[in-house]
Short mmCIF file of C-alpha atoms and ligand atoms in Angstrom, two decimals:
data_model
loop_
_atom_site.label_atom_id
_atom_site.label_comp_id
_atom_site.label_asym_id
_atom_site.label_seq_id
_atom_site.Cartn_x
_atom_site.Cartn_y
_atom_site.Cartn_z
CA MET A 1 76.15 95.58 101.41
CA ARG A 2 77.65 95.50 97.76
CA LYS A 3 74.76 94.80 95.38
CA PRO A 4 76.22 92.25 92.62
CA ILE A 5 76.09 93.94 89.23
CA ILE A 6 76.25 91.90 86.08
CA ALA A 7 77.14 93.77 82.94
CA GLY A 8 77.11 92.60 79.17
CA ASN A 9 79.58 94.14 76.78
CA TRP A 10 78.47 93.49 73.32
CA LYS A 11 81.44 94.72 71.83
CA MET A 12 81.27 95.40 68.19
CA ASN A 13 78.44 93.54 67.51
CA ASN A 14 74.67 93.59 67.10
CA THR A 15 72.94 96.00 64.17
CA ILE A 16 69.96 97.74 65.99
CA ALA A 17 67.43 94.88 64.24
CA GLU A 18 69.70 92.08 66.08
CA ALA A 19 69.88 94.09 69.49
CA GLU A 20 66.17 94.67 69.70
CA LYS A 21 65.64 90.64 69.25
CA LEU A 22 68.28 89.85 71.97
CA VAL A 23 66.63 92.12 74.22
CA LYS A 24 63.19 91.27 73.49
CA GLU A 25 64.41 87.49 74.38
CA LEU A 26 66.08 88.71 77.79
CA LYS A 27 63.72 91.00 79.22
CA PRO A 28 61.07 88.55 80.81
CA LEU A 29 64.03 86.11 81.81
CA VAL A 30 65.77 88.62 83.61
CA LYS A 31 63.02 90.63 84.92
CA ASP A 32 63.13 89.00 88.46
CA ALA A 33 67.22 89.07 89.04
CA GLU A 34 68.59 90.03 92.17
CA CYS A 35 71.61 92.05 91.02
CA ASP A 36 72.04 94.98 88.86
CA VAL A 37 71.29 94.21 85.34
CA VAL A 38 73.56 96.63 82.64
CA LEU A 39 73.88 95.83 78.64
CA CYS A 40 76.39 98.00 77.54
CA VAL A 41 76.10 98.03 73.67
CA PRO A 42 77.38 100.02 70.67
CA TYR A 43 76.50 103.42 70.00
CA THR A 44 73.98 102.80 66.94
CA ALA A 45 72.26 100.44 69.71
CA ILE A 46 71.44 102.80 72.63
CA ALA A 47 68.34 104.27 71.84
CA ALA A 48 66.75 101.43 70.87
CA VAL A 49 67.86 98.96 73.84
CA ALA A 50 66.99 102.20 76.07
CA LYS A 51 63.21 102.13 74.64
CA LEU A 52 62.99 98.84 74.83
CA THR A 53 63.95 98.56 78.25
CA LYS A 54 62.14 101.40 80.06
CA LYS A 55 60.15 99.92 82.26
CA SER A 56 62.57 96.92 83.29
CA ASN A 57 65.50 96.32 85.58
CA ILE A 58 67.96 96.36 82.63
CA ALA A 59 70.12 99.45 82.52
CA VAL A 60 71.84 100.47 79.32
CA GLY A 61 75.72 101.88 78.82
CA ALA A 62 77.96 102.93 76.62
CA GLU A 63 81.13 101.13 75.80
CA ASN A 64 83.13 104.46 75.89
CA VAL A 65 82.69 108.48 76.22
CA ALA A 66 84.73 111.46 75.44
CA TRP A 67 86.18 113.17 77.66
CA ALA A 68 85.28 116.77 76.38
CA ASP A 69 81.72 118.27 76.63
CA LYS A 70 81.88 119.17 72.57
CA GLY A 71 83.73 120.64 69.54
CA ALA A 72 86.39 119.34 67.29
CA PHE A 73 86.67 115.77 68.40
CA THR A 74 85.75 114.01 64.85
CA GLY A 75 84.28 110.23 65.86
CA GLU A 76 83.66 110.95 69.68
CA ILE A 77 80.34 110.65 71.36
CA SER A 78 79.76 112.92 74.43
CA ALA A 79 78.31 112.31 78.00
CA ALA A 80 75.52 114.56 76.87
CA MET A 81 74.55 112.44 73.72
CA LEU A 82 74.76 109.33 75.50
CA LYS A 83 72.51 110.63 78.62
CA GLU A 84 70.07 112.03 76.18
CA VAL A 85 69.55 108.27 74.27
CA GLY A 86 69.12 107.05 77.51
CA ALA A 87 72.45 105.53 79.00
CA THR A 88 73.03 105.33 82.33
CA TYR A 89 76.43 103.86 81.97
CA ALA A 90 79.70 103.90 80.29
CA ILE A 91 82.81 101.56 80.03
CA ILE A 92 85.28 103.19 80.55
CA GLY A 93 89.48 101.80 79.58
CA HIS A 94 88.86 98.48 78.10
CA SER A 95 91.77 96.59 77.22
CA GLU A 96 90.67 96.45 73.73
CA ARG A 97 90.53 100.53 73.75
CA ARG A 98 93.61 100.73 75.62
CA GLN A 99 95.61 98.23 73.02
CA MET A 100 94.26 98.91 70.06
CA PHE A 101 93.05 102.75 70.18
CA GLY A 102 95.37 104.18 72.02
CA GLU A 103 93.74 104.55 75.35
CA THR A 104 96.30 105.38 78.29
CA ASP A 105 95.91 105.87 82.13
CA GLU A 106 95.33 109.64 81.27
CA THR A 107 92.98 109.67 78.77
CA VAL A 108 91.02 106.78 81.01
CA ASN A 109 91.15 109.72 83.91
CA LYS A 110 89.88 112.18 81.73
CA ARG A 111 86.49 110.05 80.27
CA THR A 112 85.89 108.75 83.90
CA ILE A 113 85.83 112.65 85.16
CA GLN A 114 83.46 113.66 82.34
CA ALA A 115 81.19 110.59 82.68
CA LEU A 116 80.76 111.49 86.57
CA LYS A 117 80.40 115.32 85.77
CA TYR A 118 77.30 114.09 83.41
CA GLY A 119 75.62 111.49 85.93
CA LEU A 120 77.14 108.53 83.56
CA LYS A 121 78.29 105.68 86.23
CA PRO A 122 81.68 104.59 84.59
CA ILE A 123 82.41 100.97 84.60
CA VAL A 124 86.38 101.12 84.35
CA CYS A 125 88.59 98.34 83.38
CA VAL A 126 91.60 97.59 84.55
CA GLY A 127 93.67 94.17 84.05
CA GLU A 128 97.18 92.80 83.06
CA THR A 129 98.54 91.06 80.25
CA LEU A 130 99.96 87.75 80.25
CA GLU A 131 103.42 88.84 79.91
CA GLU A 132 103.05 91.24 82.71
CA ARG A 133 101.64 88.34 84.78
CA GLU A 134 104.20 86.04 84.01
CA GLY A 135 106.53 88.64 84.97
CA GLY A 136 105.29 89.28 88.71
CA LYS A 137 104.24 92.45 87.39
CA THR A 138 100.24 92.19 87.95
CA GLU A 139 99.75 94.30 90.96
CA GLU A 140 102.00 97.12 89.95
CA VAL A 141 100.17 97.28 86.69
CA VAL A 142 96.45 97.49 88.29
CA LYS A 143 97.93 99.66 90.88
CA ARG A 144 98.94 102.09 88.50
CA GLN A 145 95.87 101.85 86.15
CA THR A 146 93.73 102.11 89.19
CA GLU A 147 95.65 105.42 90.54
CA GLY A 148 95.63 106.92 86.98
CA ALA A 149 91.92 106.37 86.38
CA PHE A 150 90.74 108.09 89.77
CA ALA A 151 93.26 110.59 90.27
CA ASN A 152 90.89 113.62 90.94
CA VAL A 153 87.88 111.50 91.47
CA THR A 154 86.40 112.17 95.16
CA ALA A 155 85.45 109.65 97.45
CA THR A 156 81.89 110.76 97.18
CA GLU A 157 82.08 109.93 93.41
CA MET A 158 83.69 106.77 94.35
CA ALA A 159 80.21 105.64 95.02
CA GLN A 160 78.76 105.92 91.53
CA VAL A 161 81.81 103.91 90.05
CA VAL A 162 81.89 100.19 89.26
CA ILE A 163 85.59 98.73 88.49
CA ALA A 164 85.99 95.75 86.26
CA TYR A 165 89.25 93.72 86.59
CA GLU A 166 89.60 91.95 83.43
CA PRO A 167 92.84 90.34 83.01
CA VAL A 168 93.42 90.60 79.55
CA TRP A 169 94.82 87.10 78.69
CA ALA A 170 91.29 85.71 79.84
CA ILE A 171 89.46 88.01 77.83
CA GLY A 172 87.80 86.35 74.80
CA THR A 173 90.40 83.31 75.07
CA GLY A 174 88.34 80.94 77.21
CA LYS A 175 91.18 80.72 79.96
CA THR A 176 89.30 82.34 82.94
CA ALA A 177 91.60 83.66 86.09
CA THR A 178 91.15 80.78 88.86
CA ASP A 179 88.31 82.20 91.53
CA GLU A 180 91.16 82.61 93.94
CA GLN A 181 93.29 84.25 91.29
CA ALA A 182 90.39 86.65 90.41
CA ASN A 183 89.36 87.44 94.29
CA GLU A 184 92.81 88.09 95.03
CA THR A 185 93.59 90.67 92.32
CA ILE A 186 90.35 92.28 92.78
CA ALA A 187 91.07 92.23 96.60
CA TYR A 188 94.43 94.08 95.98
CA ILE A 189 92.57 96.82 93.90
CA ARG A 190 90.20 97.33 96.95
CA SER A 191 93.56 97.51 99.15
CA VAL A 192 94.95 100.35 96.50
CA LEU A 193 91.55 102.14 96.74
CA ALA A 194 91.59 101.91 100.63
CA SER A 195 94.99 103.78 100.60
CA LEU A 196 93.33 106.21 98.19
CA TYR A 197 90.19 106.76 99.65
CA GLY A 198 89.97 105.17 103.29
CA GLU A 199 88.29 101.96 104.02
CA GLU A 200 84.76 102.35 104.03
CA THR A 201 84.90 104.07 100.92
CA ALA A 202 86.60 101.21 99.20
CA GLN A 203 84.49 98.60 100.89
CA GLY A 204 81.48 100.54 98.93
CA VAL A 205 82.99 100.40 95.30
CA ARG A 206 81.87 97.37 93.09
CA ILE A 207 84.60 95.13 91.50
CA GLN A 208 83.53 92.91 88.88
CA TYR A 209 85.39 90.27 87.36
CA GLY A 210 86.10 90.04 83.42
CA GLY A 211 87.25 87.59 80.99
CA SER A 212 85.56 84.52 79.46
CA MET A 213 82.78 84.72 82.68
CA ASN A 214 80.38 82.60 81.36
CA PRO A 215 77.09 80.00 82.48
CA GLY A 216 79.78 77.40 83.48
CA ASN A 217 82.02 79.28 85.81
CA CYS A 218 80.05 82.69 87.32
CA LYS A 219 78.77 80.78 90.14
CA SER A 220 82.00 80.19 91.94
CA LEU A 221 83.49 83.25 90.64
CA MET A 222 80.45 85.11 92.39
CA ALA A 223 81.08 83.34 95.55
CA GLN A 224 84.36 84.58 96.04
CA PRO A 225 83.89 87.32 98.79
CA ASP A 226 85.46 90.30 96.97
CA ILE A 227 84.06 89.94 93.39
CA ASP A 228 80.91 91.79 92.69
CA GLY A 229 79.98 91.20 89.60
CA GLY A 230 80.90 90.39 86.13
CA LEU A 231 81.43 92.12 83.03
CA ILE A 232 80.26 89.73 80.16
CA GLY A 233 81.76 89.44 76.60
CA GLY A 234 80.87 86.55 74.50
CA ALA A 235 78.17 85.08 76.89
CA SER A 236 76.38 88.05 76.76
CA LEU A 237 75.43 87.77 72.99
CA LYS A 238 73.05 84.78 73.49
CA ALA A 239 70.26 85.89 75.83
CA ALA A 240 69.88 82.14 77.25
CA ASP A 241 73.45 82.06 78.53
CA PHE A 242 73.52 86.13 79.95
CA ASN A 243 70.47 84.90 81.69
CA LYS A 244 72.02 82.07 83.53
CA VAL A 245 75.00 84.70 84.16
CA VAL A 246 72.52 86.92 85.79
CA HIS A 247 71.17 83.92 88.05
CA TYR A 248 74.47 82.69 88.92
CA ASN A 249 73.21 81.54 92.21
CA ALA A 250 70.67 78.89 90.21
P1 13P B 1 84.65 87.71 77.23
O1 13P B 1 83.99 87.26 78.12
O2 13P B 1 84.49 87.54 75.72
O3 13P B 1 85.64 86.81 77.46
O4 13P B 1 84.75 89.51 77.12
C1 13P B 1 85.37 89.76 78.00
C2 13P B 1 85.17 91.18 77.79
O5 13P B 1 86.21 91.90 77.63
C3 13P B 1 84.05 91.69 78.65
O6 13P B 1 84.33 93.38 78.70
#
């Protein structure tokens, strides 16, 4: 059985003061959650959020991680630095980074390997654009991204990995994939994992849906057999909304 995992991706939102306010509100609300709860927050807020959530059921993540240990990589933040401030997860290969900051399947792979090397759990994002979906290329794209992301990652390491299927056309647009569309593509991603690692490993990997997931649509998305969680953007910025997604069955 895969334990569901609901993660917030704050993106470039919340100063430290704003982050503290939100986390103080959220902590008592989600304390009895049955799923894993993660907040992926801007680098500058990680230490403060980690401190506030220390003895709680909320884990903290970064929104990216460097692919090298240390050195001349201006503007990058290493896995060791993230661990030091209390992060245990890192989002890798979000479509915003692929589209605006030159992230490729190869850099996603390098960052994933680096996260695993330092014991950070990667949340690896894959997903097609509207043009790719309309061109019938969804499976081809998520297969390429999945195989690319996990090149040289072992089956044992895959137990630490979370995948987020985020159709680019559903992110921040209010357009959600239908429950069946999301489940179908996630099941396909699992079949790609099965061909890489075998059925047992594939069945163990948690795959989230992301893209306009909110209090109104989370229950039916989460009821799908292959959807193991959500990566939540906009709805993670309000404690009440994020709490409702965490309690998706209520
Ligand atoms: P929204 O929930 O705002 O659509 O963002 C989804 C996302 O990109 C999470 O990583």
